[in-house]
Amino acid sequence: MIFLTAIESVLSIVLIIGLGFYLRQAGWFADTFAANISKLIMNVALPASIFVSVLTYLNRDKLMSLSDGPLSVVIGYLISWFLVKVLKVRPGRRGVFINTIVNANTIFIGLPLNVALFGDVSMPYFLVYYVLNTVSTWAFGALLIARDSSDPTQTVEQSQHFDWKKLLPAPLIGFLIALVFLLADIPVPTFIHASLSYVGAVVTPLSLIYIGIMLCDAGLKSIRFDKDTIAALLGKFVLAPVIMVILILIGRTWLPLPAMEAKTLIVQSSVSALAVLPILANEAKGDVQFATNLVTTSTILFIIVVPLVDALLQFL
């Protein structure tokens, strides 16, 4: 049952990636189409999606109920940074490497998987992790990628000129604006909410089509398991959930979590890499092929990982 759930959660993603690959190979997309998708998602669709999600799924109480999540994220960033130094991950890959380990594809994979495994009773705990993942991704993770480039001239320009747009990317601005509306109880007109919902709904499918286009341009032979990829995947599927488990077990001595919350946090910490990583890498002139490879391989391997994580939950 769990294995079938994992397959169902991942198969739709693989099919949409395959659609992007096929249409690009068939000549439907011009050479500039991928870059246009990137701009549309980063500057319009993603901010709209985040704004709607925050106002739809969250309230003040959920924002205040963060527990072991923030500490696990901080530890994840520190260990990932240490691995980057030890493994000598080259510029252009570093930000993507760290984000793969720390942040997860919570909405497209994590949400349906959590509901399938634990039911709707787990939604409040999922939403807490979703907020944490969103803040981590757009307040810090995206900034790491934006400041990391494989282009030497880009790196020099970044060191000489501080770009405030990199510090406040459009998705983060969308999140901050949504927080203002949420905390101040400002009503959003129905037609605006509906418009933003429609625009935000294109984020995931377009991101996956983008990955398919990148795979087609690079060729299927570009999927490989080099040193950096293997380390990032181990960090994603082994290190991240282990950190979460350790923190939960330690926390039981003074602030035990409800069993459902603990299981939700562990499952979400092991979810595959963000679908927008290749787009973020492209915007920063980083290693897009590396980011595409990590998203694709982590998504496929996630089918195997889910039953293993569920087995781990039995010992909690």
mmCIF file of N, CA, C and O in Angstrom, residues 4-90:
data_model
loop_
_atom_site.group_PDB
_atom_site.id
_atom_site.type_symbol
_atom_site.label_atom_id
_atom_site.label_comp_id
_atom_site.label_asym_id
_atom_site.label_seq_id
_atom_site.Cartn_x
_atom_site.Cartn_y
_atom_site.Cartn_z
ATOM 1 N N LEU A 4 2.636 1.586 -3.307
ATOM 2 C CA LEU A 4 1.748 2.072 -4.352
ATOM 3 C C LEU A 4 1.481 3.563 -4.204
ATOM 4 O O LEU A 4 1.389 4.296 -5.189
ATOM 5 N N THR A 5 1.365 4.015 -2.962
ATOM 6 C CA THR A 5 1.168 5.445 -2.711
ATOM 7 C C THR A 5 2.353 6.250 -3.211
ATOM 8 O O THR A 5 2.191 7.315 -3.817
ATOM 9 N N ALA A 6 3.553 5.741 -2.958
ATOM 10 C CA ALA A 6 4.762 6.424 -3.423
ATOM 11 C C ALA A 6 4.791 6.492 -4.943
ATOM 12 O O ALA A 6 5.137 7.522 -5.531
ATOM 13 N N ILE A 7 4.431 5.387 -5.588
ATOM 14 C CA ILE A 7 4.430 5.353 -7.049
ATOM 15 C C ILE A 7 3.437 6.368 -7.616
ATOM 16 O O ILE A 7 3.736 7.118 -8.548
ATOM 17 N N GLU A 8 2.233 6.408 -7.028
ATOM 18 C CA GLU A 8 1.205 7.334 -7.504
ATOM 19 C C GLU A 8 1.630 8.788 -7.320
ATOM 20 O O GLU A 8 1.335 9.646 -8.160
ATOM 21 N N SER A 9 2.322 9.075 -6.212
ATOM 22 C CA SER A 9 2.758 10.443 -5.941
ATOM 23 C C SER A 9 3.830 10.898 -6.917
ATOM 24 O O SER A 9 3.907 12.074 -7.272
ATOM 25 N N VAL A 10 4.652 9.956 -7.361
ATOM 26 C CA VAL A 10 5.798 10.296 -8.197
ATOM 27 C C VAL A 10 5.499 10.147 -9.681
ATOM 28 O O VAL A 10 6.023 10.890 -10.507
ATOM 29 N N LEU A 11 4.631 9.188 -10.040
ATOM 30 C CA LEU A 11 4.398 8.891 -11.446
ATOM 31 C C LEU A 11 3.868 10.091 -12.210
ATOM 32 O O LEU A 11 4.268 10.341 -13.355
ATOM 33 N N SER A 12 2.947 10.858 -11.591
ATOM 34 C CA SER A 12 2.408 12.034 -12.270
ATOM 35 C C SER A 12 3.505 13.048 -12.562
ATOM 36 O O SER A 12 3.505 13.708 -13.607
ATOM 37 N N ILE A 13 4.460 13.173 -11.652
ATOM 38 C CA ILE A 13 5.583 14.089 -11.850
ATOM 39 C C ILE A 13 6.436 13.638 -13.022
ATOM 40 O O ILE A 13 6.813 14.424 -13.904
ATOM 41 N N VAL A 14 6.756 12.345 -13.046
ATOM 42 C CA VAL A 14 7.583 11.797 -14.122
ATOM 43 C C VAL A 14 6.897 11.966 -15.473
ATOM 44 O O VAL A 14 7.535 12.287 -16.480
ATOM 45 N N LEU A 15 5.576 11.783 -15.517
ATOM 46 C CA LEU A 15 4.836 11.918 -16.771
ATOM 47 C C LEU A 15 4.888 13.342 -17.306
ATOM 48 O O LEU A 15 5.038 13.564 -18.512
ATOM 49 N N ILE A 16 4.758 14.329 -16.412
ATOM 50 C CA ILE A 16 4.801 15.722 -16.862
ATOM 51 C C ILE A 16 6.213 16.096 -17.313
ATOM 52 O O ILE A 16 6.392 16.824 -18.302
ATOM 53 N N ILE A 17 7.231 15.612 -16.606
ATOM 54 C CA ILE A 17 8.608 15.819 -17.060
ATOM 55 C C ILE A 17 8.789 15.195 -18.446
ATOM 56 O O ILE A 17 9.394 15.793 -19.351
ATOM 57 N N GLY A 18 8.231 13.988 -18.633
ATOM 58 C CA GLY A 18 8.312 13.320 -19.921
ATOM 59 C C GLY A 18 7.603 14.096 -21.019
ATOM 60 O O GLY A 18 8.044 14.131 -22.170
ATOM 61 N N LEU A 19 6.486 14.753 -20.676
ATOM 62 C CA LEU A 19 5.770 15.578 -21.646
ATOM 63 C C LEU A 19 6.643 16.731 -22.125
ATOM 64 O O LEU A 19 6.720 17.002 -23.338
ATOM 65 N N GLY A 20 7.298 17.416 -21.183
ATOM 66 C CA GLY A 20 8.197 18.501 -21.556
ATOM 67 C C GLY A 20 9.328 18.017 -22.451
ATOM 68 O O GLY A 20 9.699 18.669 -23.437
ATOM 69 N N PHE A 21 9.864 16.851 -22.109
ATOM 70 C CA PHE A 21 10.948 16.248 -22.899
ATOM 71 C C PHE A 21 10.476 15.962 -24.326
ATOM 72 O O PHE A 21 11.136 16.313 -25.310
ATOM 73 N N TYR A 22 9.298 15.334 -24.443
ATOM 74 C CA TYR A 22 8.783 14.934 -25.758
ATOM 75 C C TYR A 22 8.457 16.150 -26.627
ATOM 76 O O TYR A 22 8.807 16.202 -27.813
ATOM 77 N N LEU A 23 7.775 17.145 -26.045
ATOM 78 C CA LEU A 23 7.382 18.311 -26.828
ATOM 79 C C LEU A 23 8.592 19.118 -27.285
ATOM 80 O O LEU A 23 8.596 19.673 -28.392
ATOM 81 N N ARG A 24 9.614 19.177 -26.441
ATOM 82 C CA ARG A 24 10.844 19.864 -26.851
ATOM 83 C C ARG A 24 11.525 19.098 -27.984
ATOM 84 O O ARG A 24 11.979 19.692 -28.974
ATOM 85 N N GLN A 25 11.547 17.779 -27.859
ATOM 86 C CA GLN A 25 12.165 16.945 -28.884
ATOM 87 C C GLN A 25 11.382 17.017 -30.197
ATOM 88 O O GLN A 25 11.958 16.947 -31.289
ATOM 89 N N ALA A 26 10.066 17.204 -30.090
ATOM 90 C CA ALA A 26 9.220 17.287 -31.284
ATOM 91 C C ALA A 26 9.274 18.666 -31.938
ATOM 92 O O ALA A 26 8.661 18.876 -32.991
ATOM 93 N N GLY A 27 9.965 19.599 -31.312
ATOM 94 C CA GLY A 27 10.123 20.922 -31.898
ATOM 95 C C GLY A 27 9.008 21.890 -31.597
ATOM 96 O O GLY A 27 8.879 22.928 -32.259
ATOM 97 N N TRP A 28 8.192 21.591 -30.588
ATOM 98 C CA TRP A 28 7.097 22.492 -30.226
ATOM 99 C C TRP A 28 7.590 23.749 -29.518
ATOM 100 O O TRP A 28 6.940 24.788 -29.571
ATOM 101 N N PHE A 29 8.707 23.657 -28.829
ATOM 102 C CA PHE A 29 9.201 24.768 -28.019
ATOM 103 C C PHE A 29 10.435 25.403 -28.667
ATOM 104 O O PHE A 29 11.373 24.692 -29.055
ATOM 105 N N ALA A 30 10.430 26.725 -28.734
ATOM 106 C CA ALA A 30 11.587 27.446 -29.254
ATOM 107 C C ALA A 30 12.716 27.427 -28.237
ATOM 108 O O ALA A 30 12.512 27.073 -27.063
ATOM 109 N N ASP A 31 13.899 27.815 -28.663
ATOM 110 C CA ASP A 31 15.067 27.792 -27.785
ATOM 111 C C ASP A 31 14.897 28.722 -26.589
ATOM 112 O O ASP A 31 15.488 28.495 -25.534
ATOM 113 N N THR A 32 14.096 29.768 -26.750
ATOM 114 C CA THR A 32 13.915 30.753 -25.673
ATOM 115 C C THR A 32 12.770 30.395 -24.733
ATOM 116 O O THR A 32 12.545 31.083 -23.743
ATOM 117 N N PHE A 33 12.033 29.319 -25.031
ATOM 118 C CA PHE A 33 10.830 29.005 -24.258
ATOM 119 C C PHE A 33 11.145 28.694 -22.798
ATOM 120 O O PHE A 33 10.437 29.130 -21.890
ATOM 121 N N ALA A 34 12.208 27.934 -22.561
ATOM 122 C CA ALA A 34 12.567 27.573 -21.185
ATOM 123 C C ALA A 34 12.889 28.809 -20.357
ATOM 124 O O ALA A 34 12.486 28.924 -19.197
ATOM 125 N N ALA A 35 13.626 29.751 -20.955
ATOM 126 C CA ALA A 35 13.968 30.981 -20.237
ATOM 127 C C ALA A 35 12.720 31.797 -19.934
ATOM 128 O O ALA A 35 12.602 32.409 -18.866
ATOM 129 N N ASN A 36 11.764 31.796 -20.875
ATOM 130 C CA ASN A 36 10.514 32.523 -20.660
ATOM 131 C C ASN A 36 9.705 31.896 -19.520
ATOM 132 O O ASN A 36 9.111 32.603 -18.703
ATOM 133 N N ILE A 37 9.673 30.556 -19.476
ATOM 134 C CA ILE A 37 8.996 29.860 -18.376
ATOM 135 C C ILE A 37 9.623 30.239 -17.042
ATOM 136 O O ILE A 37 8.937 30.490 -16.056
ATOM 137 N N SER A 38 10.944 30.267 -17.024
ATOM 138 C CA SER A 38 11.666 30.588 -15.802
ATOM 139 C C SER A 38 11.250 31.949 -15.254
ATOM 140 O O SER A 38 10.955 32.095 -14.062
ATOM 141 N N LYS A 39 11.201 32.948 -16.122
ATOM 142 C CA LYS A 39 10.826 34.297 -15.690
ATOM 143 C C LYS A 39 9.376 34.352 -15.220
ATOM 144 O O LYS A 39 9.052 35.011 -14.224
ATOM 145 N N LEU A 40 8.501 33.674 -15.947
ATOM 146 C CA LEU A 40 7.086 33.675 -15.590
ATOM 147 C C LEU A 40 6.876 33.060 -14.210
ATOM 148 O O LEU A 40 6.134 33.609 -13.374
ATOM 149 N N ILE A 41 7.511 31.927 -13.952
ATOM 150 C CA ILE A 41 7.334 31.246 -12.674
ATOM 151 C C ILE A 41 7.909 32.061 -11.527
ATOM 152 O O ILE A 41 7.248 32.280 -10.505
ATOM 153 N N MET A 42 9.141 32.505 -11.687
ATOM 154 C CA MET A 42 9.836 33.170 -10.583
ATOM 155 C C MET A 42 9.232 34.518 -10.228
ATOM 156 O O MET A 42 9.183 34.888 -9.054
ATOM 157 N N ASN A 43 8.772 35.259 -11.221
ATOM 158 C CA ASN A 43 8.361 36.633 -10.972
ATOM 159 C C ASN A 43 6.853 36.848 -10.884
ATOM 160 O O ASN A 43 6.409 37.888 -10.388
ATOM 161 N N VAL A 44 6.063 35.871 -11.355
ATOM 162 C CA VAL A 44 4.608 36.048 -11.359
ATOM 163 C C VAL A 44 3.890 34.884 -10.677
ATOM 164 O O VAL A 44 3.208 35.055 -9.663
ATOM 165 N N ALA A 45 4.036 33.693 -11.234
ATOM 166 C CA ALA A 45 3.225 32.557 -10.782
ATOM 167 C C ALA A 45 3.561 32.106 -9.366
ATOM 168 O O ALA A 45 2.659 31.845 -8.560
ATOM 169 N N LEU A 46 4.851 31.991 -9.051
ATOM 170 C CA LEU A 46 5.236 31.503 -7.729
ATOM 171 C C LEU A 46 4.846 32.467 -6.608
ATOM 172 O O LEU A 46 4.316 32.026 -5.576
ATOM 173 N N PRO A 47 5.086 33.771 -6.749
ATOM 174 C CA PRO A 47 4.602 34.688 -5.699
ATOM 175 C C PRO A 47 3.088 34.585 -5.502
ATOM 176 O O PRO A 47 2.607 34.620 -4.366
ATOM 177 N N ALA A 48 2.344 34.447 -6.606
ATOM 178 C CA ALA A 48 0.885 34.325 -6.498
ATOM 179 C C ALA A 48 0.508 33.036 -5.771
ATOM 180 O O ALA A 48 -0.377 33.024 -4.906
ATOM 181 N N SER A 49 1.189 31.935 -6.097
ATOM 182 C CA SER A 49 0.909 30.649 -5.469
ATOM 183 C C SER A 49 1.169 30.689 -3.966
ATOM 184 O O SER A 49 0.367 30.193 -3.162
ATOM 185 N N ILE A 50 2.298 31.274 -3.576
ATOM 186 C CA ILE A 50 2.650 31.356 -2.161
ATOM 187 C C ILE A 50 1.657 32.236 -1.406
ATOM 188 O O ILE A 50 1.218 31.900 -0.297
ATOM 189 N N PHE A 51 1.277 33.347 -2.008
ATOM 190 C CA PHE A 51 0.323 34.260 -1.371
ATOM 191 C C PHE A 51 -0.993 33.537 -1.079
ATOM 192 O O PHE A 51 -1.527 33.586 0.033
ATOM 193 N N VAL A 52 -1.512 32.830 -2.072
ATOM 194 C CA VAL A 52 -2.786 32.123 -1.915
ATOM 195 C C VAL A 52 -2.661 30.986 -0.910
ATOM 196 O O VAL A 52 -3.550 30.774 -0.073
ATOM 197 N N SER A 53 -1.561 30.250 -0.968
ATOM 198 C CA SER A 53 -1.377 29.107 -0.071
ATOM 199 C C SER A 53 -1.342 29.546 1.389
ATOM 200 O O SER A 53 -1.936 28.892 2.258
ATOM 201 N N VAL A 54 -0.639 30.626 1.670
ATOM 202 C CA VAL A 54 -0.535 31.108 3.045
ATOM 203 C C VAL A 54 -1.914 31.500 3.576
ATOM 204 O O VAL A 54 -2.301 31.134 4.694
ATOM 205 N N LEU A 55 -2.671 32.233 2.777
ATOM 206 C CA LEU A 55 -3.983 32.697 3.235
ATOM 207 C C LEU A 55 -5.016 31.569 3.282
ATOM 208 O O LEU A 55 -5.977 31.634 4.056
ATOM 209 N N THR A 56 -4.816 30.540 2.472
ATOM 210 C CA THR A 56 -5.772 29.428 2.421
ATOM 211 C C THR A 56 -5.546 28.422 3.533
ATOM 212 O O THR A 56 -6.491 27.937 4.162
ATOM 213 N N TYR A 57 -4.281 28.087 3.788
ATOM 214 C CA TYR A 57 -3.973 26.960 4.658
ATOM 215 C C TYR A 57 -3.531 27.329 6.072
ATOM 216 O O TYR A 57 -3.461 26.465 6.943
ATOM 217 N N LEU A 58 -3.213 28.596 6.288
ATOM 218 C CA LEU A 58 -2.608 28.942 7.572
ATOM 219 C C LEU A 58 -3.470 29.893 8.391
ATOM 220 O O LEU A 58 -4.343 30.574 7.878
ATOM 221 N N ASN A 59 -3.167 29.924 9.685
ATOM 222 C CA ASN A 59 -3.732 30.922 10.582
ATOM 223 C C ASN A 59 -2.669 31.261 11.632
ATOM 224 O O ASN A 59 -1.584 30.692 11.621
ATOM 225 N N ARG A 60 -2.988 32.165 12.510
ATOM 226 C CA ARG A 60 -1.991 32.614 13.489
ATOM 227 C C ARG A 60 -1.526 31.495 14.399
ATOM 228 O O ARG A 60 -0.344 31.388 14.733
ATOM 229 N N ASP A 61 -2.459 30.645 14.810
ATOM 230 C CA ASP A 61 -2.097 29.555 15.720
ATOM 231 C C ASP A 61 -1.085 28.610 15.078
ATOM 232 O O ASP A 61 -0.142 28.167 15.733
ATOM 233 N N LYS A 62 -1.293 28.280 13.807
ATOM 234 C CA LYS A 62 -0.366 27.368 13.130
ATOM 235 C C LYS A 62 1.013 28.002 12.990
ATOM 236 O O LYS A 62 2.038 27.325 13.079
ATOM 237 N N LEU A 63 1.055 29.312 12.766
ATOM 238 C CA LEU A 63 2.347 29.986 12.649
ATOM 239 C C LEU A 63 3.119 29.922 13.959
ATOM 240 O O LEU A 63 4.353 29.913 13.965
ATOM 241 N N MET A 64 2.399 29.889 15.067
ATOM 242 C CA MET A 64 3.058 29.869 16.363
ATOM 243 C C MET A 64 3.386 28.460 16.851
ATOM 244 O O MET A 64 3.990 28.297 17.909
ATOM 245 N N SER A 65 3.008 27.440 16.075
ATOM 246 C CA SER A 65 3.165 26.071 16.554
ATOM 247 C C SER A 65 4.402 25.375 16.010
ATOM 248 O O SER A 65 4.493 24.152 16.076
ATOM 249 N N LEU A 66 5.343 26.127 15.461
ATOM 250 C CA LEU A 66 6.585 25.530 14.985
ATOM 251 C C LEU A 66 7.335 24.908 16.159
ATOM 252 O O LEU A 66 7.470 25.499 17.218
ATOM 253 N N SER A 67 7.858 23.702 15.951
ATOM 254 C CA SER A 67 8.513 22.988 17.049
ATOM 255 C C SER A 67 9.939 22.609 16.693
ATOM 256 O O SER A 67 10.820 23.447 16.681
ATOM 257 N N ASP A 68 10.162 21.313 16.395
ATOM 258 C CA ASP A 68 11.513 20.870 16.100
ATOM 259 C C ASP A 68 11.966 21.256 14.696
ATOM 260 O O ASP A 68 13.146 21.137 14.376
ATOM 261 N N GLY A 69 11.034 21.682 13.860
ATOM 262 C CA GLY A 69 11.366 21.997 12.478
ATOM 263 C C GLY A 69 12.470 23.024 12.296
ATOM 264 O O GLY A 69 13.451 22.767 11.594
ATOM 265 N N PRO A 70 12.344 24.222 12.903
ATOM 266 C CA PRO A 70 13.369 25.248 12.682
ATOM 267 C C PRO A 70 14.771 24.792 13.054
ATOM 268 O O PRO A 70 15.735 25.080 12.334
ATOM 269 N N LEU A 71 14.903 24.084 14.174
ATOM 270 C CA LEU A 71 16.229 23.629 14.593
ATOM 271 C C LEU A 71 16.798 22.630 13.597
ATOM 272 O O LEU A 71 17.994 22.662 13.290
ATOM 273 N N SER A 72 15.954 21.760 13.062
ATOM 274 C CA SER A 72 16.432 20.781 12.084
ATOM 275 C C SER A 72 16.908 21.477 10.814
ATOM 276 O O SER A 72 17.888 21.045 10.185
ATOM 277 N N VAL A 73 16.230 22.555 10.424
ATOM 278 C CA VAL A 73 16.634 23.304 9.237
ATOM 279 C C VAL A 73 17.993 23.959 9.454
ATOM 280 O O VAL A 73 18.877 23.904 8.590
ATOM 281 N N VAL A 74 18.169 24.584 10.609
ATOM 282 C CA VAL A 74 19.450 25.234 10.915
ATOM 283 C C VAL A 74 20.585 24.219 10.906
ATOM 284 O O VAL A 74 21.648 24.444 10.303
ATOM 285 N N ILE A 75 20.364 23.086 11.561
ATOM 286 C CA ILE A 75 21.396 22.037 11.588
ATOM 287 C C ILE A 75 21.653 21.517 10.177
ATOM 288 O O ILE A 75 22.801 21.263 9.788
ATOM 289 N N GLY A 76 20.569 21.369 9.395
ATOM 290 C CA GLY A 76 20.722 20.910 8.018
ATOM 291 C C GLY A 76 21.579 21.839 7.191
ATOM 292 O O GLY A 76 22.451 21.400 6.430
ATOM 293 N N TYR A 77 21.371 23.147 7.334
ATOM 294 C CA TYR A 77 22.189 24.122 6.601
ATOM 295 C C TYR A 77 23.653 24.044 7.031
ATOM 296 O O TYR A 77 24.564 24.096 6.189
ATOM 297 N N LEU A 78 23.886 23.925 8.317
ATOM 298 C CA LEU A 78 25.261 23.875 8.818
ATOM 299 C C LEU A 78 25.998 22.632 8.312
ATOM 300 O O LEU A 78 27.143 22.719 7.840
ATOM 301 N N ILE A 79 25.334 21.476 8.396
ATOM 302 C CA ILE A 79 25.971 20.237 7.939
ATOM 303 C C ILE A 79 26.158 20.260 6.425
ATOM 304 O O ILE A 79 27.193 19.812 5.900
ATOM 305 N N SER A 80 25.183 20.781 5.691
ATOM 306 C CA SER A 80 25.297 20.863 4.233
ATOM 307 C C SER A 80 26.448 21.770 3.828
ATOM 308 O O SER A 80 27.203 21.456 2.896
ATOM 309 N N TRP A 81 26.580 22.898 4.526
ATOM 310 C CA TRP A 81 27.696 23.807 4.244
ATOM 311 C C TRP A 81 29.030 23.117 4.526
ATOM 312 O O TRP A 81 29.987 23.262 3.750
ATOM 313 N N PHE A 82 29.084 22.350 5.609
ATOM 314 C CA PHE A 82 30.302 21.606 5.941
ATOM 315 C C PHE A 82 30.622 20.590 4.839
ATOM 316 O O PHE A 82 31.787 20.449 4.434
ATOM 317 N N LEU A 83 29.610 19.892 4.335
ATOM 318 C CA LEU A 83 29.823 18.921 3.268
ATOM 319 C C LEU A 83 30.314 19.593 1.987
ATOM 320 O O LEU A 83 31.154 19.038 1.263
ATOM 321 N N VAL A 84 29.781 20.781 1.689
ATOM 322 C CA VAL A 84 30.233 21.536 0.513
ATOM 323 C C VAL A 84 31.734 21.810 0.593
ATOM 324 O O VAL A 84 32.459 21.669 -0.395
ATOM 325 N N LYS A 85 32.202 22.185 1.782
ATOM 326 C CA LYS A 85 33.615 22.471 1.977
ATOM 327 C C LYS A 85 34.465 21.198 1.897
ATOM 328 O O LYS A 85 35.507 21.173 1.245
ATOM 329 N N VAL A 86 34.014 20.135 2.577
ATOM 330 C CA VAL A 86 34.787 18.892 2.622
ATOM 331 C C VAL A 86 34.870 18.243 1.238
ATOM 332 O O VAL A 86 35.933 17.773 0.816
ATOM 333 N N LEU A 87 33.732 18.224 0.525
ATOM 334 C CA LEU A 87 33.681 17.575 -0.786
ATOM 335 C C LEU A 87 34.155 18.491 -1.909
ATOM 336 O O LEU A 87 34.235 18.058 -3.061
ATOM 337 N N LYS A 88 34.431 19.750 -1.567
ATOM 338 C CA LYS A 88 34.899 20.737 -2.542
ATOM 339 C C LYS A 88 33.942 20.846 -3.728
ATOM 340 O O LYS A 88 34.348 20.765 -4.895
ATOM 341 N N VAL A 89 32.650 21.014 -3.407
ATOM 342 C CA VAL A 89 31.641 21.203 -4.449
ATOM 343 C C VAL A 89 31.930 22.510 -5.181
ATOM 344 O O VAL A 89 32.141 23.550 -4.558
ATOM 345 N N ARG A 90 31.940 22.461 -6.489
ATOM 346 C CA ARG A 90 32.368 23.634 -7.256
ATOM 347 C C ARG A 90 31.276 24.707 -7.320
ATOM 348 O O ARG A 90 30.088 24.405 -7.147
#
